[in-house]
Short mmCIF file of C-alpha atoms and ligand atoms in Angstrom, two decimals:
data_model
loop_
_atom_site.label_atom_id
_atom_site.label_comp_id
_atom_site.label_asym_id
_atom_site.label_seq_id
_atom_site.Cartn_x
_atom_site.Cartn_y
_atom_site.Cartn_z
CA UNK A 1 -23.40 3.59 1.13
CA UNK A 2 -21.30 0.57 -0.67
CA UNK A 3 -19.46 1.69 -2.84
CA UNK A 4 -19.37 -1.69 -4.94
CA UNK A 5 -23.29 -2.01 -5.26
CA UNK A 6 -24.92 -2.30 -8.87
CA UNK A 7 -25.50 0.91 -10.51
CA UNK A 8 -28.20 1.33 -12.99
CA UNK A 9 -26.96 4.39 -15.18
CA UNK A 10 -30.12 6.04 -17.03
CA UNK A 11 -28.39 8.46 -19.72
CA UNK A 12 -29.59 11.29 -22.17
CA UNK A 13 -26.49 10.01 -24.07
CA UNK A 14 -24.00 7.20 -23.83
CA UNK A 15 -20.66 7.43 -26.25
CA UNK A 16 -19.43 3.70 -26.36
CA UNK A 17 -16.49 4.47 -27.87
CA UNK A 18 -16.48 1.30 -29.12
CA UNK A 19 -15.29 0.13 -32.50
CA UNK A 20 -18.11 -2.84 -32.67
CA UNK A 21 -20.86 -0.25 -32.27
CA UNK A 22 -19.58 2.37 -34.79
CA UNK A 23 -20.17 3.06 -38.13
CA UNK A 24 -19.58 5.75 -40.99
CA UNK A 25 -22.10 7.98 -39.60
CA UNK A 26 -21.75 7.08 -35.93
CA UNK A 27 -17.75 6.78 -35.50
CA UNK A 28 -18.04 6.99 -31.09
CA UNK A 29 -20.67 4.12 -31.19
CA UNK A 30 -23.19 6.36 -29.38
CA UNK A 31 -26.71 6.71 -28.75
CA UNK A 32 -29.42 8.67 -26.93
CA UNK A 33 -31.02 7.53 -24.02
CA UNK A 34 -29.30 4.21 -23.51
CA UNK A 35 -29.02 2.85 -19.89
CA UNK A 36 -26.26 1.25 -18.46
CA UNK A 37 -25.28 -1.32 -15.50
CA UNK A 38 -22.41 -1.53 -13.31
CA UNK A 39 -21.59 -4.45 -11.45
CA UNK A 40 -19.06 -5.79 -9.44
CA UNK A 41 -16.19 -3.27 -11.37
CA UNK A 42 -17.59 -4.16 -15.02
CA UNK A 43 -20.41 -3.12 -17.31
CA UNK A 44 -22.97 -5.25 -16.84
CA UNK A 45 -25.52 -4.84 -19.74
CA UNK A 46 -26.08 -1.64 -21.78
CA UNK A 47 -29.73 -1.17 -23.06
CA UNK A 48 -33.14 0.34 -22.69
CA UNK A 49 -33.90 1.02 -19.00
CA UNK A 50 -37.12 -0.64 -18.80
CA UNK A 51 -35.25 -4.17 -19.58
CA UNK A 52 -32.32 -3.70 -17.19
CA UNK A 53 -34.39 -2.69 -14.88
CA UNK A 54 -36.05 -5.88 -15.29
CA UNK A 55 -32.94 -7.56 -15.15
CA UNK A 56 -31.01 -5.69 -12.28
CA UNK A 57 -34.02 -5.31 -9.73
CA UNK A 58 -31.08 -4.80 -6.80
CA UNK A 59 -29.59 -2.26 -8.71
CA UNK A 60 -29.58 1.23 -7.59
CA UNK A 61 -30.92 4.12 -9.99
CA UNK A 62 -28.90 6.33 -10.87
CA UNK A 63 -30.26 9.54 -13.21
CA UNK A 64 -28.10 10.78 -15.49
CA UNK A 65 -30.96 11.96 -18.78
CA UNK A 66 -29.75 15.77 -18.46
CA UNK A 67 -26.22 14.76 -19.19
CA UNK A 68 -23.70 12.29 -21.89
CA UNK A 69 -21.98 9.45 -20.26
CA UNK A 70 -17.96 8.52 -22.10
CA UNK A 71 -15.16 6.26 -21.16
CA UNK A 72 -13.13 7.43 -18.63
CA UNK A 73 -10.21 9.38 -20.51
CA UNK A 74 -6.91 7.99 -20.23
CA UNK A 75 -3.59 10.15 -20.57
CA UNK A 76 -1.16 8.50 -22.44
CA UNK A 77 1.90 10.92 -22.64
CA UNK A 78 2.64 12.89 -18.71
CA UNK A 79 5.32 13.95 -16.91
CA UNK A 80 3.33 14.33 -13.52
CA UNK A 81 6.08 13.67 -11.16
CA UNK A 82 7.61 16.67 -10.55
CA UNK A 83 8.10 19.50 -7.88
CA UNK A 84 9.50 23.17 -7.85
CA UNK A 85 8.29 26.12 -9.94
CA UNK A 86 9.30 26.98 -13.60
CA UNK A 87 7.05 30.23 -13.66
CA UNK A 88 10.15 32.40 -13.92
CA UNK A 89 10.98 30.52 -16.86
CA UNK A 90 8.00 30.70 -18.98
CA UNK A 91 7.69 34.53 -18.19
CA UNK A 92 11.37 34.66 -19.73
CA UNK A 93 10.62 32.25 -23.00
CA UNK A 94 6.90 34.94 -23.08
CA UNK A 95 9.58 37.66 -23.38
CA UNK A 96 11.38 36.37 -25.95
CA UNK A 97 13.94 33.66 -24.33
CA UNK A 98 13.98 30.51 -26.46
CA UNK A 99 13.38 27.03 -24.84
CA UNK A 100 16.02 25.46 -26.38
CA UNK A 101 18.59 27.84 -25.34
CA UNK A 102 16.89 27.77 -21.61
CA UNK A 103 17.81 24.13 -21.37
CA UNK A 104 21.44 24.82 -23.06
CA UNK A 105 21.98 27.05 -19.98
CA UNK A 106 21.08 24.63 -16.94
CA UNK A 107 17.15 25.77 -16.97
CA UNK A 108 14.31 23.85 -18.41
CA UNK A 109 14.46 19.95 -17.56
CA UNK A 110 17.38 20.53 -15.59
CA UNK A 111 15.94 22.97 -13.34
CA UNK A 112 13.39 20.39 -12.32
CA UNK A 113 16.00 17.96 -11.68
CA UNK A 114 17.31 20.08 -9.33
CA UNK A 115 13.82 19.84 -7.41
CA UNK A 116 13.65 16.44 -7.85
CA UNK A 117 16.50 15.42 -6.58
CA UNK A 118 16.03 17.54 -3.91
CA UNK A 119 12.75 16.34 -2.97
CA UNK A 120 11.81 13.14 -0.39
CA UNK A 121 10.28 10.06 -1.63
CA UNK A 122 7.38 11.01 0.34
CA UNK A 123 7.32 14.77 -1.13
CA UNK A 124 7.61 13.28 -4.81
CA UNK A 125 4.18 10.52 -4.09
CA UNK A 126 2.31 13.42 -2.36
CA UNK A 127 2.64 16.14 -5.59
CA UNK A 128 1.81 13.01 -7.82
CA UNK A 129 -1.48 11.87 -5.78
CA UNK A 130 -2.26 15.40 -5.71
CA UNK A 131 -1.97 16.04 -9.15
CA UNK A 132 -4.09 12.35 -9.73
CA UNK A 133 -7.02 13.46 -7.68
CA UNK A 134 -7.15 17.23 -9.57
CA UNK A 135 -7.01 14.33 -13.19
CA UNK A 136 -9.81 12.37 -12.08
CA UNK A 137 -11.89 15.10 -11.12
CA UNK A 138 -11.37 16.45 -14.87
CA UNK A 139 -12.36 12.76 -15.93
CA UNK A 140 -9.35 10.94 -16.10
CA UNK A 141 -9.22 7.13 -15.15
CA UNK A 142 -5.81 6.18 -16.03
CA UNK A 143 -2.79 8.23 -16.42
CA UNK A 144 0.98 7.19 -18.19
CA UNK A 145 3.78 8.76 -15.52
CA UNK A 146 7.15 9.24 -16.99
CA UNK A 147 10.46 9.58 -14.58
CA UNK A 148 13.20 11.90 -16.52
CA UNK A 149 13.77 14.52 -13.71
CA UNK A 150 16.04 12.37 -11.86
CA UNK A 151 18.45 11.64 -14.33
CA UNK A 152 20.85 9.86 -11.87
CA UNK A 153 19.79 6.20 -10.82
CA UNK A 154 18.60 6.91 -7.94
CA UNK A 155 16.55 9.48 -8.24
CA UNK A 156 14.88 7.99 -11.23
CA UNK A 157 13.99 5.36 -9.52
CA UNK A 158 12.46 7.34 -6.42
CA UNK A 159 10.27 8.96 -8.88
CA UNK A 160 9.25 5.49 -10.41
CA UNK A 161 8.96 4.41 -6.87
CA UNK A 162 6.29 7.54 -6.05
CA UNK A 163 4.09 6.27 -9.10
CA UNK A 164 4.48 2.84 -7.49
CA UNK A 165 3.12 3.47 -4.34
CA UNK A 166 0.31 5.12 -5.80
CA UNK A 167 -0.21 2.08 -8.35
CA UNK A 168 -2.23 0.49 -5.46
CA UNK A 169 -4.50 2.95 -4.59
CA UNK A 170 -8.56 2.68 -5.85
CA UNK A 171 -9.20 5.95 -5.07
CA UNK A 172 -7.34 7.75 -8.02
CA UNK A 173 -6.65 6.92 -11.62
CA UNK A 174 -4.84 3.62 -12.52
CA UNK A 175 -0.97 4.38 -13.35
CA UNK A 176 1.65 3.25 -16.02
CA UNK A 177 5.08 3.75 -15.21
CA UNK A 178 7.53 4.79 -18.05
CA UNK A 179 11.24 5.24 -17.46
CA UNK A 180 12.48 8.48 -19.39
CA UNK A 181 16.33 8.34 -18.05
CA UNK A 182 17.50 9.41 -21.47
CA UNK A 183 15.33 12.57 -20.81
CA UNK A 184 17.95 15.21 -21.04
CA UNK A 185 21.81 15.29 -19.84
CA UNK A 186 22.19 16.01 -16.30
CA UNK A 187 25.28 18.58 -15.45
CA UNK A 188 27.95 15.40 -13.73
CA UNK A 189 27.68 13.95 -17.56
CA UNK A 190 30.01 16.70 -18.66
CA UNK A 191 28.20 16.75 -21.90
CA UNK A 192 28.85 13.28 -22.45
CA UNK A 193 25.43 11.82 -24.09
CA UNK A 194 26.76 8.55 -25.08
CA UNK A 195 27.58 8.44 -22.00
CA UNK A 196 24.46 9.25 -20.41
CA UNK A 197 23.10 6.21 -22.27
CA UNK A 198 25.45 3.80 -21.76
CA UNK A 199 24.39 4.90 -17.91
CA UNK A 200 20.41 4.60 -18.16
CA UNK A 201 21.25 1.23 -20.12
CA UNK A 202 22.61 0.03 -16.39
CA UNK A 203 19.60 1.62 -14.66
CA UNK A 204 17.34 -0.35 -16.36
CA UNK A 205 18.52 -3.59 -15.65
CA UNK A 206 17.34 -2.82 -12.01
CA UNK A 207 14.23 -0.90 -13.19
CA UNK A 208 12.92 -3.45 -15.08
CA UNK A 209 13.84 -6.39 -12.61
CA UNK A 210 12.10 -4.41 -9.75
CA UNK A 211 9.22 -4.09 -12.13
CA UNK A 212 9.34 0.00 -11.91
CA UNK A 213 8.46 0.57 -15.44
CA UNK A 214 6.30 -0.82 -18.01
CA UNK A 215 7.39 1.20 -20.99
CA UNK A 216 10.98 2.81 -21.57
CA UNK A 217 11.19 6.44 -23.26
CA UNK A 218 13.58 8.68 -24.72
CA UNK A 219 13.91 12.00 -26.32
CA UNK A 220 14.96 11.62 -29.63
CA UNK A 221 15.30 15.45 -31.13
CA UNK A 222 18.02 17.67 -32.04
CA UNK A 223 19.01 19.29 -28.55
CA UNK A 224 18.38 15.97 -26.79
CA UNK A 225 19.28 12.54 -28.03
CA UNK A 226 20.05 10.90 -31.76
CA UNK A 227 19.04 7.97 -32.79
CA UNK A 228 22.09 5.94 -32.15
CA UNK A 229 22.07 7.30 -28.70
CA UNK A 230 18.59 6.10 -28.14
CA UNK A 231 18.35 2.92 -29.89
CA UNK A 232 20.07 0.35 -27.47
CA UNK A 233 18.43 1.37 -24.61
CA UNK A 234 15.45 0.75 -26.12
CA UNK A 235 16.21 -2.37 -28.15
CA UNK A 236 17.01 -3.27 -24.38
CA UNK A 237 13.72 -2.48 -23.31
CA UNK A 238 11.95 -4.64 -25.68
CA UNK A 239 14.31 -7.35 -24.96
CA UNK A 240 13.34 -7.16 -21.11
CA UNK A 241 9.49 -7.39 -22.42
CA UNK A 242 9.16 -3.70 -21.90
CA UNK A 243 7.01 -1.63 -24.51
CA UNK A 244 8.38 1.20 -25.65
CA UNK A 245 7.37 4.81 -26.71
CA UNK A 246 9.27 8.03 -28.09
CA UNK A 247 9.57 11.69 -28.08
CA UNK A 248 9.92 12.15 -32.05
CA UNK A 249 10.26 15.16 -33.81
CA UNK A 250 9.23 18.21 -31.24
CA UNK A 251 11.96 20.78 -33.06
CA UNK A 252 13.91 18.54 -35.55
CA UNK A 253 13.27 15.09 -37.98
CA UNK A 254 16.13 13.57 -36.87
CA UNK A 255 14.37 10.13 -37.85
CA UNK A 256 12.81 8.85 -34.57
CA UNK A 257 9.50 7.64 -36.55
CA UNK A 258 12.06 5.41 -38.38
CA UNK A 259 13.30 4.28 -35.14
CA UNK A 260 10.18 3.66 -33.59
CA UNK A 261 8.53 2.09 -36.31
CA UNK A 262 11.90 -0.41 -36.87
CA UNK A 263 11.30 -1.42 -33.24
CA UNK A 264 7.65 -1.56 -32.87
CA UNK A 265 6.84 0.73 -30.49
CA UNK A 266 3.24 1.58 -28.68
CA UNK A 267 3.72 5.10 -29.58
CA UNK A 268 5.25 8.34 -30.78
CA UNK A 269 4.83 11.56 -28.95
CA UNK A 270 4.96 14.84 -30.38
CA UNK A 271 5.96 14.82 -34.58
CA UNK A 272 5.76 18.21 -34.95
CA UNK A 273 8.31 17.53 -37.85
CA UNK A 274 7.52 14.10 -39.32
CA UNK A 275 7.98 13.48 -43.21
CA UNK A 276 5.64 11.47 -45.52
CA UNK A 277 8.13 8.74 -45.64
CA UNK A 278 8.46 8.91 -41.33
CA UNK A 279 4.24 8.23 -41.33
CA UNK A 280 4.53 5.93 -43.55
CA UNK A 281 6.40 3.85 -41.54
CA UNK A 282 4.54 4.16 -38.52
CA UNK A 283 1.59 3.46 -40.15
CA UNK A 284 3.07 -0.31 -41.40
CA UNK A 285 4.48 -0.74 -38.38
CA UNK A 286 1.05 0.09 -36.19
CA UNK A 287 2.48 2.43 -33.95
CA UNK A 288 -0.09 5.29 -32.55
CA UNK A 289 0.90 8.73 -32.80
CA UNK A 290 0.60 10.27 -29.45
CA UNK A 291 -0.29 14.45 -30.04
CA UNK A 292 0.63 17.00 -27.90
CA UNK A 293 -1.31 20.04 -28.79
CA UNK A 294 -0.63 21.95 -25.07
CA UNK A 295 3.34 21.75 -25.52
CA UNK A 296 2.86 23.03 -28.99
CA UNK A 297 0.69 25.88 -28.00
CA UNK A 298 2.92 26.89 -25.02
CA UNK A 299 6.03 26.54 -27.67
CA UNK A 300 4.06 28.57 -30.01
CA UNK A 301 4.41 26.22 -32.75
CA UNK A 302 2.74 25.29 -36.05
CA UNK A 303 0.57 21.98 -35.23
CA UNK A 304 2.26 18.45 -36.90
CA UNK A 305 1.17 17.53 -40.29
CA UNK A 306 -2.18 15.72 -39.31
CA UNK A 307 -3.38 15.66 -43.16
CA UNK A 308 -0.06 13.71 -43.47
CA UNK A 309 -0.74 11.36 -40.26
CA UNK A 310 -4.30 10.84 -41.39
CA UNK A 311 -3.74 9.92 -45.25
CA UNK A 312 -0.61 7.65 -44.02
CA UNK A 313 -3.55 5.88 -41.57
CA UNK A 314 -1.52 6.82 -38.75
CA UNK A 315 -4.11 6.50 -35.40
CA UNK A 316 -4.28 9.67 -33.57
CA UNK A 317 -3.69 9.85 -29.23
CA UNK A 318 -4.51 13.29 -28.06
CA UNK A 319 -2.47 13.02 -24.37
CA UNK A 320 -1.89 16.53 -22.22
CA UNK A 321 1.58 15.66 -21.58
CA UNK A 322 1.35 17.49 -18.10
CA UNK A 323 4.69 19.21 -17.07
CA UNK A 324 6.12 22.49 -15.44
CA UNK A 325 7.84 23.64 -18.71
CA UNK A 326 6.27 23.19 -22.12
CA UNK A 327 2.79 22.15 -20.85
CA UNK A 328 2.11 23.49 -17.45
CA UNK A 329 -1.48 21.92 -17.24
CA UNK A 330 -3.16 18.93 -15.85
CA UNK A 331 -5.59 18.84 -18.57
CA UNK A 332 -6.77 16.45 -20.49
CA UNK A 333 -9.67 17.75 -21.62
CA UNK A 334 -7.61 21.09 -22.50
CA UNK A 335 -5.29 18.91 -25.09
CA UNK A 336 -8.68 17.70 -26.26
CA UNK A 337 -9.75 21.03 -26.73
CA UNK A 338 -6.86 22.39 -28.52
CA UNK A 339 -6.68 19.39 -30.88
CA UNK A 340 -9.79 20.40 -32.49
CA UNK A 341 -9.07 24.38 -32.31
CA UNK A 342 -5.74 24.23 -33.13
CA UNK A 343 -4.36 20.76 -34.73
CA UNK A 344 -8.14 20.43 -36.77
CA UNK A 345 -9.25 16.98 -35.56
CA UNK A 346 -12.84 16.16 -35.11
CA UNK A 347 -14.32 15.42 -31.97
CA UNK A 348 -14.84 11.84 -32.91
CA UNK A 349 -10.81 11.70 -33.61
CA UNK A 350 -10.08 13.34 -30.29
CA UNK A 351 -12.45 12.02 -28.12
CA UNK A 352 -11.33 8.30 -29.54
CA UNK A 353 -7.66 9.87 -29.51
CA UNK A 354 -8.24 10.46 -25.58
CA UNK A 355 -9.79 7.27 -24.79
CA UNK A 356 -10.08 3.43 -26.81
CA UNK A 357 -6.53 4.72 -28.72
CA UNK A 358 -5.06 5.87 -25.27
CA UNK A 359 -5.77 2.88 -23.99
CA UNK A 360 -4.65 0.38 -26.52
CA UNK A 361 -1.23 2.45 -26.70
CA UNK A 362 -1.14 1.74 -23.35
CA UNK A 363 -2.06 -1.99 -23.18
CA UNK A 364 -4.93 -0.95 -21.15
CA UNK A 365 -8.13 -2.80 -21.59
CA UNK A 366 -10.23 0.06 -21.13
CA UNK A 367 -11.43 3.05 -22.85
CA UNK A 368 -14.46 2.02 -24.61
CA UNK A 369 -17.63 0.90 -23.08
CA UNK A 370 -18.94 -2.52 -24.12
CA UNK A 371 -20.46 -5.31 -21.77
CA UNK A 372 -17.82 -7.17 -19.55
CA UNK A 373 -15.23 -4.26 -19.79
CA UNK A 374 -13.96 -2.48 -17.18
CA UNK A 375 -16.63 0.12 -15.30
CA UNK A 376 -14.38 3.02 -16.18
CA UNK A 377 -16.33 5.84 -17.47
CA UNK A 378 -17.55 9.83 -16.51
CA UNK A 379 -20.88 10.96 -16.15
CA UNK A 380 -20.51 14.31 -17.82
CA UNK A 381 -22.42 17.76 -16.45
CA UNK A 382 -22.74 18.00 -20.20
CA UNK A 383 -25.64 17.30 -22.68
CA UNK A 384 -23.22 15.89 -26.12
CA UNK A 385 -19.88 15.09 -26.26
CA UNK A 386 -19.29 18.01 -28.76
CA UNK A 387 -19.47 20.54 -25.43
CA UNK A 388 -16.53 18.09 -24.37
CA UNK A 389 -14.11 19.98 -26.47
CA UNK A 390 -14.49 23.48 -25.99
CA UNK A 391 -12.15 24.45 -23.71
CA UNK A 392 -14.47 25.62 -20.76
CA UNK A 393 -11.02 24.88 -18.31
CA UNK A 394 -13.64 23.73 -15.16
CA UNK A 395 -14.04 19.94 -14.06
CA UNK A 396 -17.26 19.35 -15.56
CA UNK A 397 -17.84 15.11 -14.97
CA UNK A 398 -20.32 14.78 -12.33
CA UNK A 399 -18.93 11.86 -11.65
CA UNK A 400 -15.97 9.56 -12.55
CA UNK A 401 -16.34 5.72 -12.14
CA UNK A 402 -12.70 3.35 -12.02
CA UNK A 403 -13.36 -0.24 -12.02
CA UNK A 404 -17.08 0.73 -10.88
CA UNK A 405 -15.51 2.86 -8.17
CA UNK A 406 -15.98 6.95 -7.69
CA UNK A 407 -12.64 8.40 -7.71
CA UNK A 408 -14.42 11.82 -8.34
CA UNK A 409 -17.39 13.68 -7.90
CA UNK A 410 -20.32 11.22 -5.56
CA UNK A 411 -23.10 9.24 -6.22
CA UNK A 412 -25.85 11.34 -5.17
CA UNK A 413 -27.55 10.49 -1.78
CA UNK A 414 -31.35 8.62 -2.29
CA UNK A 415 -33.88 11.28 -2.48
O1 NIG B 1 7.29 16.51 -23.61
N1 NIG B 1 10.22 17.18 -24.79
C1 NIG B 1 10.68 16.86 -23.73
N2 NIG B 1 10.01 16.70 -22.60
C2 NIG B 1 8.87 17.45 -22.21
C3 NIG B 1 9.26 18.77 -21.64
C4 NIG B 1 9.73 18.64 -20.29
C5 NIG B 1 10.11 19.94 -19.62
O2 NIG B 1 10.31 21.00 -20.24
O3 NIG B 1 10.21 19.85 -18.40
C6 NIG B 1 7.86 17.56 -23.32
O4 NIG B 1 7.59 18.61 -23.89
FE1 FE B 2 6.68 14.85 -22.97
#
């Protein structure tokens, strides 16, 4: 069985996604009982069966009516390169121990640089592909992989390296490397941040000349890094044709949205504490707010001000941000769910949040379905998108297409 022959997709439900197909009523461009084709990596056609069937007479049938057919979901914030175990850790913070103060005393980010560091090249690319094929299977078709648990050069780069040797393979979700040196201090820096930054502003003259990384990130917060700490590394990025995106605002306003707006970022991740004039900006300046509703749950805090986001016209990313401390998931489709239970977005916001605005923040072409796009999309064991965002835990995509591809679940045998 090729797995590059034409696919005609019969649907009880097909969610475009897709901005040309949406309206007031109808924001996710969808519509019952639409067919779609898949051909040579790309959608084909999208219409009424009868008439691609007329059209596609080689292609093979594929019966999807019981279920709703999306984009493939695309994670735009992760940390997914890591090894080692903070379990202790979390039962501490459950029992009253304060993340912050965690990481003041060599735990939290630090603790998984120890692992890191510790771990093989090999070791590092075999968690990652592992974690990939357990993302796919929950619907994901492309995935942003920050470094940041290295925090020396070379182990930053090994862990850029493991999402580059993955970068080539069909058989999981695409990749996006972003270098997050200015992550957290590591214990040689003697408490030195400037310092620290003046250091990652070296690495990345190699990163970015090897072609490791396609965005540059830093934590911009009050136990991590200010804004003068942050901002040459990244005005280097841009300079080197990188894009750029920021953690802004998970504990403190200590003006990141400023920062990111006055260099044009893709995004800003987290804004638990934004101000009116902070959205503002963003908004002007186009950059995508990238929400984290796992890390916020796990932190037990109150959600960002998404009234404030929305009447600013700031566009909403949902992303799982998938790490061992402050969102020990792999779940997309549990950020989705927690945006709407806990952060109050609709499931036309999240579901676009976790798929066309993932993508663009990205730079990915994908994450809407329209004719001559990319084939990336899920067949979903579920009737209506709105049974997407209850937070049922369980893969639930019967099967995931990547450039036209399965990368999870199989195309069901001929009868
Ligand atoms: O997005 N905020 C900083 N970075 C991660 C946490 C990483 C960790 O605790 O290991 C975050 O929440
Ligand atoms: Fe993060």
């Amino acid at each position: 069985m090729s797995t590059d022959e034409t696919l005609l997709i019969q649907t009880g439900r097909l969610v475009t996604c897709d901005s040309l197909q949406a309206t007031d009523e109808n924001p996710l461009g969808a519509s019952d009982d639409l067919a779609l084709v898949v051909k040579a990596g790309r959608v084909a056609a999208i219409g009424e069966v009868t008439n691609l069937a007329e059209r596609f007479p080689e292609a093979r049938v594929i019966d999807h009516r019981n279920g709703v057919v999306t984009p493939g979901l695309v994670d735009a914030h992760t940390h997914a390169v890591w090894v080692g175990s903070r379990g202790r850790e979390y039962a501490l913070r459950m029992a009253g121990a304060d993340y912050e103060q965690i990481s003041k005393v060599g735990g939290g980010i630090v603790a998984s640089m120890r692992a890191v560091r510790a771990a093989s090249l090999p070791e590092l690319t075999e968690a990652l592909a592992a974690r990939l094929t357990r993302m796919a299977a929950l619907g994901v078709t492309a995935v942003e992989v920050k470094s940041g648990y290295g925090l020396d050069e070379q182990s930053e780069r090994r862990q850029l390296e493991a999402v580059a040797r993955l970068g080539g393979r069909r058989d999981l979700p695409a990749v996006v490397p972003t270098f997050l040196g200015l992550h957290a201090l590591p214990p040689e820096a003697q408490g030195d941040r400037d310092g620290h930054g003046a250091r990652c502003l070296q690495w990345l003259e190699g990163i970015a000349a090897d072609g490791l990384a396609a965005y540059v990130d830093a934590y911009v917060d009050r136990s991590a890094f200010s804004v003068a700490q942050a901002r040459p590394l990244l005005q280097r990025a841009a300079q080197l044709g990188l894009g750029i995106r920021i953690h802004v605002g998970q504990f403190a306003d200590v003006g990141g949205a400023e920062l990111a707006a006055d260099l044009g970022a893709a995004s800003v991740d987290h804004l638990e504490n934004v101000s009116a004039a902070g959205a503002a900006a963003l908004a002007e300046a186009g950059v995508r707010a990238v929400l984290l509703p796992v890390a916020s749950f796990t932190l037990g805090q109150s959600p960002p001000p998404i009234a404030l986001l929305r009447e600013a016209g700031v566009e909403l990313v949902v992303a799982s941000d998938a790490n061992p401390g402050t969102a020990p998931t792999e779940s997309l489709p549990l950020a989705m769910a927690l945006a709407v239970r806990n952060y109050g977005l609709t499931v036309a916001e999240t579901l676009l949040g976790a798929t066309r605005g993932a993508a663009a923040s990205l730079g990915l072409s994908g994450g809407v379905l329209r004719e001559g796009g990319p084939a990336d999309l899920v067949l979903w064991n579920l009737p209506h998108e709105d049974d997407l965002i209850q937070p049922w835990g369980g893969p639930m995509a019967a099967l995931v297409l990547r450039d036209g591809r399965p990368i999870a679940g199989a195309l069901r045998a001929p009868a």
